[in-house]
Coordinates of C-alpha atoms in Angstrom, one line a residue:
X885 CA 0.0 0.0 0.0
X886 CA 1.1 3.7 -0.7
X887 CA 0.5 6.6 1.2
X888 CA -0.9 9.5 -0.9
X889 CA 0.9 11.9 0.6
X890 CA 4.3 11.1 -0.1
X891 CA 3.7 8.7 -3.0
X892 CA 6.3 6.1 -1.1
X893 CA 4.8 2.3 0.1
X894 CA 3.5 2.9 3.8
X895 CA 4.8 0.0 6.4
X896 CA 2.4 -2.4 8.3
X897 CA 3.2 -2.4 12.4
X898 CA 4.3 -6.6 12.6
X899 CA 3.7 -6.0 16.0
X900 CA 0.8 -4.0 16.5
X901 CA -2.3 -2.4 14.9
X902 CA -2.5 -1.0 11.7
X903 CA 0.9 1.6 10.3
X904 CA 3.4 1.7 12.1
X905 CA 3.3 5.2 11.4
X906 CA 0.1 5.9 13.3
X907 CA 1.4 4.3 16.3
X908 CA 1.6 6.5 19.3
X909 CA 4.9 7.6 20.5
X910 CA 6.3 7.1 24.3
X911 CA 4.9 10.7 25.3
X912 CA 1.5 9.4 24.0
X913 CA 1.6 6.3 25.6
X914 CA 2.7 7.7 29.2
X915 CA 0.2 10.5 29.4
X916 CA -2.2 7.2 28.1
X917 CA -1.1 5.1 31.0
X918 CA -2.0 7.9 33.3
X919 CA -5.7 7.7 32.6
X920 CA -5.1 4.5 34.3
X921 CA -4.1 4.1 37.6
X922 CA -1.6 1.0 38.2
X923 CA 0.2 1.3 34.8
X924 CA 3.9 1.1 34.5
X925 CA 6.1 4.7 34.8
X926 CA 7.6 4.4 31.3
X927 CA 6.4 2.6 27.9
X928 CA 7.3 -1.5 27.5
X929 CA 10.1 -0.4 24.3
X930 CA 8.2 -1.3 20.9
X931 CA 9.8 -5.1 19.9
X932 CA 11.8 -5.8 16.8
X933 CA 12.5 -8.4 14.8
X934 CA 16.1 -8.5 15.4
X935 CA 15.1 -9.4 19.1
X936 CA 13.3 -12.5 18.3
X937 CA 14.7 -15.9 18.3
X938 CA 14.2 -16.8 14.9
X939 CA 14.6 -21.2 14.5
X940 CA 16.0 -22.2 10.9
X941 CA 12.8 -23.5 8.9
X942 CA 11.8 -27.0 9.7
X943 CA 10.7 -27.7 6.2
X944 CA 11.6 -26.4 2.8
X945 CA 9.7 -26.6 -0.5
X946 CA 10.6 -28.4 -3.6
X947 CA 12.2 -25.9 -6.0
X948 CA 8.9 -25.9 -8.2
X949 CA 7.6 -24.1 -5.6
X950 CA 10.5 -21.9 -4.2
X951 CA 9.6 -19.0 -5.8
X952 CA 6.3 -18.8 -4.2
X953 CA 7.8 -18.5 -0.7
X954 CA 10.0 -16.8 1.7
X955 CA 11.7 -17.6 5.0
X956 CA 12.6 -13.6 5.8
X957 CA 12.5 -13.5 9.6
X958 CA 10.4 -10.5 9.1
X959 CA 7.9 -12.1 7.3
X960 CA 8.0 -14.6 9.3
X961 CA 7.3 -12.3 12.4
X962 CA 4.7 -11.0 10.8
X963 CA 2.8 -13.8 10.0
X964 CA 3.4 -15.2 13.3
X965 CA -0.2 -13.7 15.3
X966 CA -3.3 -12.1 14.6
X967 CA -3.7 -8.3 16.6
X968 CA -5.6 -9.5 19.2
X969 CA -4.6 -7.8 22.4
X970 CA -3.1 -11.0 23.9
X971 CA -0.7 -10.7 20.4
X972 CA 0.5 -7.3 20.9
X973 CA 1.1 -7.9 24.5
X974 CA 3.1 -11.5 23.9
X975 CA 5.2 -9.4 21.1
X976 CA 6.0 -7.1 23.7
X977 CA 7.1 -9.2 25.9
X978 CA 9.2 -11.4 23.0
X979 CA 7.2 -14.2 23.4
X980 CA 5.7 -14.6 20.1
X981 CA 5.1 -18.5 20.1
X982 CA 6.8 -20.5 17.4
X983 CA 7.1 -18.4 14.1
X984 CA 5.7 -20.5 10.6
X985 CA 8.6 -21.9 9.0
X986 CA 8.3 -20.0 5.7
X987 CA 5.5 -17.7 4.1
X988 CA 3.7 -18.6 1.1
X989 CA 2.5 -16.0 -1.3
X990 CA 0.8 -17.8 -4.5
X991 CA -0.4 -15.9 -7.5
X992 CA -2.5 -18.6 -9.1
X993 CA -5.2 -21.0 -7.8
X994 CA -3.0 -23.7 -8.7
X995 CA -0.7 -21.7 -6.5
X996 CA -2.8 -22.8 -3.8
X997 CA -3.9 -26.5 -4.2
X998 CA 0.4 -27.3 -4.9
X999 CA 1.3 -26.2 -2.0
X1000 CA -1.9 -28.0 0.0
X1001 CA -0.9 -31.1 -2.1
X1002 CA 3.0 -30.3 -0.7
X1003 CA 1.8 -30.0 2.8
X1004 CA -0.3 -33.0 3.1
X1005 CA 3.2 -35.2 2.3
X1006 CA 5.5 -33.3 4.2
X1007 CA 3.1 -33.1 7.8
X1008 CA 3.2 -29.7 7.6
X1009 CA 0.6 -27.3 8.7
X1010 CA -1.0 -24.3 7.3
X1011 CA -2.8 -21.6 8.0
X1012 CA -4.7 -19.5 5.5
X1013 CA -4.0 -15.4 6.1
X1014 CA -5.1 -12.5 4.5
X1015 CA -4.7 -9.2 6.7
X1016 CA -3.7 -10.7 9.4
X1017 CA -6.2 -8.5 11.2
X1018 CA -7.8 -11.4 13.5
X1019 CA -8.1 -10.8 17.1
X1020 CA -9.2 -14.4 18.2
X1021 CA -6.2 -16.2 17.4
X1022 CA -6.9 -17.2 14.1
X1023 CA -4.1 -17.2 12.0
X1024 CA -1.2 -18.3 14.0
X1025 CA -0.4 -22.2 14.9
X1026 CA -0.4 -23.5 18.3
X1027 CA 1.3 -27.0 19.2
X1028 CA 4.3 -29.2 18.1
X1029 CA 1.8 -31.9 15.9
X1030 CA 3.4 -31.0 12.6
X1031 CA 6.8 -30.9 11.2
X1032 CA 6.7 -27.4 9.4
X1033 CA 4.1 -24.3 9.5
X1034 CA 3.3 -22.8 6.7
X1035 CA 1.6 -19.1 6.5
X1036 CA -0.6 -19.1 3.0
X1037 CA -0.5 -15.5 2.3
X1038 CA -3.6 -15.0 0.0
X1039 CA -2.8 -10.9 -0.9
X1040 CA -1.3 -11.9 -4.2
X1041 CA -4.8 -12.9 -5.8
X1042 CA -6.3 -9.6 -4.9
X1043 CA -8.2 -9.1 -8.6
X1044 CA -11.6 -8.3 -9.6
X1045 CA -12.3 -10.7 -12.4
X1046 CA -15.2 -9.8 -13.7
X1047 CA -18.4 -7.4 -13.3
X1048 CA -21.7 -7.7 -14.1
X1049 CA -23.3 -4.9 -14.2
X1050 CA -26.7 -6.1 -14.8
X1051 CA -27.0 -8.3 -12.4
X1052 CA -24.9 -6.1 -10.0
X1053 CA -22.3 -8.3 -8.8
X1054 CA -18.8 -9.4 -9.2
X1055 CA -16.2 -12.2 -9.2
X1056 CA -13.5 -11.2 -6.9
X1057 CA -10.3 -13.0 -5.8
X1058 CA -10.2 -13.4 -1.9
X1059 CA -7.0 -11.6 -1.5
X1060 CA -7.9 -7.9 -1.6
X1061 CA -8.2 -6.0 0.5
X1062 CA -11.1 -3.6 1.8
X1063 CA -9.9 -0.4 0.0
X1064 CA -8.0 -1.5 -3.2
X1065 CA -12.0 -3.6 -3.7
X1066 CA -13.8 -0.3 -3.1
X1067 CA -11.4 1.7 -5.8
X1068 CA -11.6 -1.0 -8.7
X1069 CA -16.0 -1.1 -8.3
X1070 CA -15.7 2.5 -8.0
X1071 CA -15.6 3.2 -11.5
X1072 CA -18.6 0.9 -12.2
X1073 CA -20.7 3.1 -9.7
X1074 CA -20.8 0.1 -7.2
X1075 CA -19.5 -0.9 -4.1
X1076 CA -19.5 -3.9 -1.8
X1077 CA -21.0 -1.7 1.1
X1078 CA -19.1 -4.1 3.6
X1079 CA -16.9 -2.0 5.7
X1080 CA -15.9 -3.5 9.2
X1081 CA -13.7 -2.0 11.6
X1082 CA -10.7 -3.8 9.8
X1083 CA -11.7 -3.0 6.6
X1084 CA -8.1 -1.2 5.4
X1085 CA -6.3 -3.9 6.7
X1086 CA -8.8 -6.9 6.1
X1087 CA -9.3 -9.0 3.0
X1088 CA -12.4 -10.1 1.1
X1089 CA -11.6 -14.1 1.6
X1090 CA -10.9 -12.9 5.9
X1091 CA -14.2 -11.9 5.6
X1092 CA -15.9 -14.9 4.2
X1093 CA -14.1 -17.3 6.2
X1094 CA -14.9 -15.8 9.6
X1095 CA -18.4 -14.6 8.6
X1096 CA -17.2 -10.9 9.3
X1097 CA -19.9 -8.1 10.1
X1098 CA -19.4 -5.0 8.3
X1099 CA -20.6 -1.5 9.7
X1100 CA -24.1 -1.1 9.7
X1101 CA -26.1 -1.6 12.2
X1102 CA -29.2 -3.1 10.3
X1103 CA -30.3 -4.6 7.0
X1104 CA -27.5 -6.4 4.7
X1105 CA -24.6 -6.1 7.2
X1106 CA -23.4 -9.6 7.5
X1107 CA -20.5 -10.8 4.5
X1108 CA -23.3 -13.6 4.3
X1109 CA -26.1 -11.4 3.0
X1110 CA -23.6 -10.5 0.0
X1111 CA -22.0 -14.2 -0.8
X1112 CA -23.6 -15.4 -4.6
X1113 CA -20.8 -18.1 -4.7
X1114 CA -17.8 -19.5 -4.0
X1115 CA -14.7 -21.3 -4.9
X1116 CA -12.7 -23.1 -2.3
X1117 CA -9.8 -25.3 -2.9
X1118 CA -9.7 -28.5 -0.3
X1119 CA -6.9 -31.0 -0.1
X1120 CA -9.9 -33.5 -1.4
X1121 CA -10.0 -30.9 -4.4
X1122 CA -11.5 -28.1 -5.6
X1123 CA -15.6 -26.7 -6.1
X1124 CA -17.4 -24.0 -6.8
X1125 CA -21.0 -23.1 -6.0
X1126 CA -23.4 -21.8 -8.7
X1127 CA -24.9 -18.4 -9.0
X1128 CA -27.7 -17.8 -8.4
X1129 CA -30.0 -15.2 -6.4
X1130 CA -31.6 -17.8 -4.2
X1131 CA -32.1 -21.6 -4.0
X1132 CA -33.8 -24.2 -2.1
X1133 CA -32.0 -26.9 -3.5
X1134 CA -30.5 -29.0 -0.2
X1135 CA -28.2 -27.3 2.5
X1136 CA -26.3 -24.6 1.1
X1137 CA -22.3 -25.4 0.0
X1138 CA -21.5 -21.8 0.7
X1139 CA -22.7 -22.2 4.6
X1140 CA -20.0 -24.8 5.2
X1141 CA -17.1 -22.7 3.9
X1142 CA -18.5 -19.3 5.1
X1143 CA -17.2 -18.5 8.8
X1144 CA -15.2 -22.2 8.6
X1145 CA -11.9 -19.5 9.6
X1146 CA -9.3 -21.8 7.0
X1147 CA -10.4 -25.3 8.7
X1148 CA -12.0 -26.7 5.7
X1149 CA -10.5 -25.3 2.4
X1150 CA -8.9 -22.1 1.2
X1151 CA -11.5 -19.8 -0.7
X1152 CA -9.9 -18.2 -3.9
X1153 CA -12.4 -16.6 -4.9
X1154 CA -16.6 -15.1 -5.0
X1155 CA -19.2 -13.9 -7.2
X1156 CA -20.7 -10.8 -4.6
X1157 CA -23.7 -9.3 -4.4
X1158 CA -22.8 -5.3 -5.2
X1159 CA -24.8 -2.3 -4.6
X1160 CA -25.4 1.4 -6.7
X1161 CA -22.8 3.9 -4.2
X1162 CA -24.9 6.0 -1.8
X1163 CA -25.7 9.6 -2.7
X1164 CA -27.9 10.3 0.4
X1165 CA -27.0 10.7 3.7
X1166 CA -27.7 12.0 7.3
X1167 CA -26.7 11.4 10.9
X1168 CA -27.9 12.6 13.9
X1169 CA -26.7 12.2 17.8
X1170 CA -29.3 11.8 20.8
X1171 CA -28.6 11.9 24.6
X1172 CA -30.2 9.9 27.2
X1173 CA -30.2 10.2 30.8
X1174 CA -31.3 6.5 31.1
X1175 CA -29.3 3.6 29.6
X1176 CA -32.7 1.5 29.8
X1177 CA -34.5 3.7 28.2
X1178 CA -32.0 4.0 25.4
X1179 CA -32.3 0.4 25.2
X1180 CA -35.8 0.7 24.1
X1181 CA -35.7 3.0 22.2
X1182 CA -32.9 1.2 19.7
X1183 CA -35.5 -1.4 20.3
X1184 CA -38.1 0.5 19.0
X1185 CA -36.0 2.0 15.9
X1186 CA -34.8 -1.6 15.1
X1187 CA -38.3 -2.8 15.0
X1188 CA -39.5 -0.4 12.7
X1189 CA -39.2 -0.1 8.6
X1190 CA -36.7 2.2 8.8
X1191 CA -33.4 0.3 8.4
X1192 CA -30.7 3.0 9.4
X1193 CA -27.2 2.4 7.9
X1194 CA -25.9 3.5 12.0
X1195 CA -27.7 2.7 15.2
X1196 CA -24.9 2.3 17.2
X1197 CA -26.0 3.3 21.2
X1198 CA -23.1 4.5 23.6
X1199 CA -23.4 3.9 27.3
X1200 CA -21.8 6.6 29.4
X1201 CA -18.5 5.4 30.2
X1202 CA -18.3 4.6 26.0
X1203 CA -19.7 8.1 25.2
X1204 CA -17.2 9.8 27.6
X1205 CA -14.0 8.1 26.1
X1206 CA -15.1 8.4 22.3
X1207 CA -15.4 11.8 23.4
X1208 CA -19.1 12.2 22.3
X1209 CA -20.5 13.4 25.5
X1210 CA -18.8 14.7 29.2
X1211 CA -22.3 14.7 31.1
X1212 CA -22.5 11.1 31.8
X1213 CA -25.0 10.3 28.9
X1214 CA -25.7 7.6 27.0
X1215 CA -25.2 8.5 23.2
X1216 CA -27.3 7.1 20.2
X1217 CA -25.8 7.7 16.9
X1218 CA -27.9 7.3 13.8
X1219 CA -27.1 7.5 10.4
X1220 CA -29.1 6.9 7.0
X1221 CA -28.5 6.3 3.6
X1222 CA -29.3 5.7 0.4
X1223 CA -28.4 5.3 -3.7
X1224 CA -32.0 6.3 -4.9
X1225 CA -33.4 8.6 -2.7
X1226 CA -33.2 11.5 0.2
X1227 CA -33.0 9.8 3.7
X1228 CA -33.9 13.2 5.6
X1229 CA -37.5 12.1 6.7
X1230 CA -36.7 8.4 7.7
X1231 CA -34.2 10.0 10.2
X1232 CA -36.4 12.3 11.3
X1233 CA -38.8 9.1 12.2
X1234 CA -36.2 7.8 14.3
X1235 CA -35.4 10.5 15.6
X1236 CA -39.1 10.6 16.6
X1237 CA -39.0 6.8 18.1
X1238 CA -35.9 7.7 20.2
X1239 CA -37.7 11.2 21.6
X1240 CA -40.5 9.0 23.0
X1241 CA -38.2 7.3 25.2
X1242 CA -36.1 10.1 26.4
X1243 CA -33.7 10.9 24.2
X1244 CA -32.7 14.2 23.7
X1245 CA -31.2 15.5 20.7
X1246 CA -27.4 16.9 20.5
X1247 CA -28.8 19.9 18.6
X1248 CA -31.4 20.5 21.5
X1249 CA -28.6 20.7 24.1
X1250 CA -26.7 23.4 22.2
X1251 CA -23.8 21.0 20.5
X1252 CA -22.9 21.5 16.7
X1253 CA -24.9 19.9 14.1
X1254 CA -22.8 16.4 13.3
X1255 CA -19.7 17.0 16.1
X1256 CA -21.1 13.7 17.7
X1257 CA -21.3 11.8 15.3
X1258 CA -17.6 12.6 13.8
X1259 CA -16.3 12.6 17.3
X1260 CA -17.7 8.9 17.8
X1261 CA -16.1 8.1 14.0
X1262 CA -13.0 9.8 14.7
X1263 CA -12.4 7.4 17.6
X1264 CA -14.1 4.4 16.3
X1265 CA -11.1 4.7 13.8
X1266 CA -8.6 5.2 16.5
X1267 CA -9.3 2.9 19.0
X1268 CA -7.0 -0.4 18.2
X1269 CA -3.7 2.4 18.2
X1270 CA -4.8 3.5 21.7
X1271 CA -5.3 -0.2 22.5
X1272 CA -1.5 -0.9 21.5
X1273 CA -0.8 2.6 23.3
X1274 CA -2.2 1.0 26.4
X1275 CA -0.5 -2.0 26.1
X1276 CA 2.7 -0.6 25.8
X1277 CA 2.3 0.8 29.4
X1278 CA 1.5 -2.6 30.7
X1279 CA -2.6 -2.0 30.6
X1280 CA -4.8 -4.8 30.0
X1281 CA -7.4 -4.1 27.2
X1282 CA -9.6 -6.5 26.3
X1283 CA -12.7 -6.6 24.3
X1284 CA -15.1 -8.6 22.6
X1285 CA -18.8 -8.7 21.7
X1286 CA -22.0 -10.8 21.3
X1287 CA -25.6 -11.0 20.5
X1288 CA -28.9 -11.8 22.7
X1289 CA -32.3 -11.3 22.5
X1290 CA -33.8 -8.1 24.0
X1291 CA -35.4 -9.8 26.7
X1292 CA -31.9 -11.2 28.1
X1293 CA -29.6 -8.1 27.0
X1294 CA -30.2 -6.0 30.0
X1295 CA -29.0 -8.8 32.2
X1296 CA -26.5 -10.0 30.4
X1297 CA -25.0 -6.2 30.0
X1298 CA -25.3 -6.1 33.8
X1299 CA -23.6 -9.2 34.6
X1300 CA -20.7 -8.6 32.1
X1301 CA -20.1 -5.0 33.6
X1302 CA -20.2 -6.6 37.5
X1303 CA -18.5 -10.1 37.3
X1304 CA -15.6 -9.2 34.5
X1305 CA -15.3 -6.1 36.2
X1306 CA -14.7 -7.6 39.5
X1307 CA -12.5 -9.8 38.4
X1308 CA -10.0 -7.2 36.8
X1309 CA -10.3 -6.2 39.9
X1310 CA -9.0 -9.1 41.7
X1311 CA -6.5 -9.8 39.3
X1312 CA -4.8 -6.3 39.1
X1313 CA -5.7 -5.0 42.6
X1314 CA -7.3 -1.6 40.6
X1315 CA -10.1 -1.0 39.8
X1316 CA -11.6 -1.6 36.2
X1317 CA -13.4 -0.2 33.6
X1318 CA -15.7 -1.9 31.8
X1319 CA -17.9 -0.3 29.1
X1320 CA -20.6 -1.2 26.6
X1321 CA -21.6 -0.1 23.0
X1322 CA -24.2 -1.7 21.0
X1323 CA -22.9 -2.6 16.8
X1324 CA -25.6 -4.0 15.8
X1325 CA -29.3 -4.4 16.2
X1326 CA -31.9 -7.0 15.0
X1327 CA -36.1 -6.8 15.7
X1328 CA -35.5 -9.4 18.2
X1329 CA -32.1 -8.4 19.7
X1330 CA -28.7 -6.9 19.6
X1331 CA -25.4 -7.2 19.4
X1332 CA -23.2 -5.5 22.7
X1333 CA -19.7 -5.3 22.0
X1334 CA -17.4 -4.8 25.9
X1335 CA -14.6 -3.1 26.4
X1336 CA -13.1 -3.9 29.7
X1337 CA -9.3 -1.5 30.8
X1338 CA -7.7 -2.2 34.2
X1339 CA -4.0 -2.0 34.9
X1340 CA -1.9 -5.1 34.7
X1341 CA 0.6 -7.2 36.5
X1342 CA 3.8 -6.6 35.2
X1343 CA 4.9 -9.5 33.1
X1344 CA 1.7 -11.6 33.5
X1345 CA -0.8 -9.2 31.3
X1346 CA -1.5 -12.0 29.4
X1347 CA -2.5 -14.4 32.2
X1348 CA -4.6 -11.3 33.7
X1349 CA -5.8 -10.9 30.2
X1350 CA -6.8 -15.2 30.0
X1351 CA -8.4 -14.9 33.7
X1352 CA -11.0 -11.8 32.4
X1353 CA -11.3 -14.2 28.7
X1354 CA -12.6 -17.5 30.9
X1355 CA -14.9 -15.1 33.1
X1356 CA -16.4 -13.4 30.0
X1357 CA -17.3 -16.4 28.3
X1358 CA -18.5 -18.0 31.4
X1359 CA -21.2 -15.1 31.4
X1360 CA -21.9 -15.2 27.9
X1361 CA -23.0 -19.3 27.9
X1362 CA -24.7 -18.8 31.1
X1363 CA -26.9 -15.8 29.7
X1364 CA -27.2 -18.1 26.3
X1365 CA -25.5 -15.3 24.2
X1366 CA -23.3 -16.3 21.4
X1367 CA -19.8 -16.1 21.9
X1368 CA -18.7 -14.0 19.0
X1369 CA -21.3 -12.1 16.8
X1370 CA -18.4 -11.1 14.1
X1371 CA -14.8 -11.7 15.4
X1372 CA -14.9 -15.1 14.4
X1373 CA -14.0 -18.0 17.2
X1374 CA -10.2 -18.7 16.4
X1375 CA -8.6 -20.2 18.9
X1376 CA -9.2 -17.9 21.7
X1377 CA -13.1 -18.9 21.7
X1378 CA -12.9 -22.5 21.3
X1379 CA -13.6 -23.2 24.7
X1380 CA -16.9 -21.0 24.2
X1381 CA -18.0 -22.2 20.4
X1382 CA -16.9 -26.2 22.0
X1383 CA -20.6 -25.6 24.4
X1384 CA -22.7 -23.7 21.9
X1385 CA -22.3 -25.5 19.2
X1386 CA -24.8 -28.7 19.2
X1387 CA -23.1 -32.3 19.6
X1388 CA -25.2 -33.8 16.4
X1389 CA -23.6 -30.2 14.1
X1390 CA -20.4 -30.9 15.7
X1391 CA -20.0 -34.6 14.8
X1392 CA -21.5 -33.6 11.0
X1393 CA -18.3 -30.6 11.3
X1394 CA -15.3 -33.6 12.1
X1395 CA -16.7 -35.7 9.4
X1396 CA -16.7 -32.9 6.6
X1397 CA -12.8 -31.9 8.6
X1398 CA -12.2 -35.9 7.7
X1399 CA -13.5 -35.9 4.1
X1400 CA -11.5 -32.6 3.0
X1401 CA -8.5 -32.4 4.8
X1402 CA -7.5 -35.9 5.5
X1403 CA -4.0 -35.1 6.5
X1404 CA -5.0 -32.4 8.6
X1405 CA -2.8 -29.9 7.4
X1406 CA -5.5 -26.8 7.5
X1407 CA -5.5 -24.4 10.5
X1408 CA -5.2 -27.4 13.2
X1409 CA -7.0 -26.1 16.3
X1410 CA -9.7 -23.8 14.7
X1411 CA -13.2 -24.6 14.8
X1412 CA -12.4 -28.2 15.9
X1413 CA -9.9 -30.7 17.0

């Protein structure tokens, strides 16, 4: 990637979130850690490469296939973790697990099933990466079961094949990422309209294979709602799914690939659903005194017709560090728009639902048109860097998200906020903070995404950071909420997916792991054993 500005390619952090441009300096990080009471005096020094113990590769490739890969420590490093926090905090500390042997970029789909058919005879593993943007342990490998591990880098098959306008949709290859995908259906007046927090540093085929949620809070959100098709290569061989705008014709083949995070076959490539780019737009912020109230009245707006792109509700501890409100309010943030037609009056009906149960809007208490609304954006975009900010001063951060049904969510939001919060507490001896913003909202529930902050203990951040991961997910299964709405299940929620998941889906899962990957080369440890 190239930054516009000065025309020269722009560097990825290996260690952290995002560029390593944008990452916050010591002074940032120490007047960070002083938010935060408990944190250490002075910035953890940001890791390199050169630090790391980097192991000869176990394996090597035949020389038919050399060219295709690289054993550069770097790239190696790089490929080694996902940017969860408990990644940033174990490069930190150099203790970055074991490093894949070598890193794999094919060009071709024959690329992909040679190297799979290379694996499979030489016991080694590998994992399927794209942007590396995971934060549930998805793309790095965890045991000693296989001789090698190899990272399949899929960014070198990042084209848009064709586009079919009339039908508006597209074949794409799975390695592109979220931006260079916008610019080339740009020209055709289109766009994916699937834009999740990750989205510059995500791929197309990261999104398929962990079901990703985009943006917006309503309507066609999920990367489901926009799959026509797809082509997956398996060590058993390789299929593709036919187009079409609907079927009934037996389970669908693209609901065992979709959110299957690498475990079952490597998708190459989709036919997606596109949309006309909007022209249209409008936001508007409301206040509420009440975070029950504010529940209903996202209730209210999700049940209606209106289908707002944004519905994203702020409780006041969210609000306050997004900077969108310093009363102790609860924030609503709505947005609207659309490709045919003005949006002004739907908003204005939401606006309308949310009034009736107390909320107040920013205009109304004397704030600027919009300064809500791009305060809450503004930080939305900046959050992982302050993550990796926090981190660096020995601060736990962890968050994650769910989904219930409205008449569990106040409960559950209750019982996350007091148990995980307590036990920060016990773990760190200070005090935590644990907030709570709704993503996503459905007519019959919602989808609360936490963010819990406490101090660390110095050199066990990770532990503290395991201890609040086991709580969490002991709340979500006893409240019956799912345990990841859109950040996939990894490795990191195994333990979680192992007791929602039903036995009968679980033993049809290690069959079709048996029939496609025989040698069990895929992502060991994802999904299933």
């Amino acid at each position: 990637m190239t930054d516009p500005a000065t025309a020269l390619p722009r560097a990825r952090s290996w260690w952290g979130w995002g560029w390593a441009d944008e990452q916050l300096d010591d002074a940032e990080c120490t007047a960070l850690g002083a938010r935060l009471p408990g944190t250490l005096p002075r910035p953890l020094p940001v890791p390199r490469v050169a630090d790391l113990r980097v192991e000869a590769p176990a394996v090597q490739v035949p020389r038919t296939l050399a060219h295709l890969v690289t054993a550069d420590p770097e790239q190696r490093a790089a490929h080694a973790m996902g940017k969860a926090y408990r990644d940033v905090m174990r490069a930190l500390r150099g203790q970055s697990g074991r490093l894949p042997d070598l890193v794999a970029r094919p060009a071709r789909e024959q690329d992909v099933a040679d190297l799979l058919d290379w694996a499979g005879r030489h016991g080694a593993a590998v994992v399927p990466y794209g942007g590396g943007s995971s934060v549930t342990g998805g793309v790095e490998y965890r045991g000693d079961e296989h001789r090698g591990v190899l990272s399949l880098d899929l960014t070198g098959m990042d084209r848009v094949l064709e586009v079919d306008r009339e039908s508006r949709a597209a074949r794409i290859q799975a390695g592109v990422f979220g931006p260079a995908l916008e610019d080339r259906l740009r020209p055709h007046g289109l766009t994916l309209r699937h834009f999740p927090q990750s989205f510059e540093f995500s791929t197309l085929g990261g999104w398929l294979a962990t079901r990703a949620g985009g943006h917006y809070a309503t309507g066609p959100t999920h990367i489901d709602d926009f799959t026509e098709s797809l082509r997956v290569v398996a060590p058993a061989g390789t299929g593709e799914s036919w187009r079409l705008p609907a079927s009934g014709a037996g389970p669908s083949p693209d609901r065992l690939f979709l959110g299957s995070e690498g475990a079952l076959g490597v998708i190459t490539e989709a036919w997606m659903r596109l949309q006309d780019r909007p022209r249209f737009r409008t936001s508007a912020a409301l206040a509420f005194a009440d975070f029950g109230r504010a529940l209903g009245a996202v209730r209210a707006v999700a049940r209606s017709d209106l289908a707002p792109a944004n519905c994203r509700l702020l409780d006041a501890g969210e609000a306050a560090m997004s900077g969108v409100s310093k009363d102790g309010s609860a924030v609503l943030v709505l947005g609207f728009e659309s490709a045919f037609a003005p949006v002004d009056d739907r908003l204005a009906q939401a606006v309308g639902l949310a009034r009736d149960h107390g909320g107040e809007p920013a205009a109304e208490r004397g704030e600027p048109a919009g300064a809500a609304v791009d305060a809450w954006r503004a930080a939305f975009l900046r959050m992982p860097y302050l993550r990796d900010g926090l981190a660096r001063m020995g601060g736990v951060a962890e968050t994650f998200e769910t989904a219930a049904t409205w008449d569990r969510l106040p409960a559950l939001i209750e019982a996350v906020r007091t148990e995980v919060g307590s036990a920060a507490h016990r773990a760190t001896g200070h005090p935590a903070v644990v907030n709570c913003r709704l993503t996503h909202v459905y007519p019959d529930g919602a989808a609360p995404y936490f963010t819990v902050l406490a101090a660390g203990r110095p050199g066990s951040e990770v532990a503290v950071w395991d201890d609040l991961k086991a709580v969490a997910t002991e709340v979500l299964h006893r409240h019956r909420a799912t345990i990841t709405h859109h950040h996939a299940v990894g490795r990191d929620h195994r333990p979680g997916y192992d007791r929602q998941r039903p036995e009968p889906f679980a033993l049809a899962l290690r069959a079709a792991k048996r029939a496609l990957d025989p040698q069990r080369v895929l992502n060991p440890g994802v999904l299933i054993d």
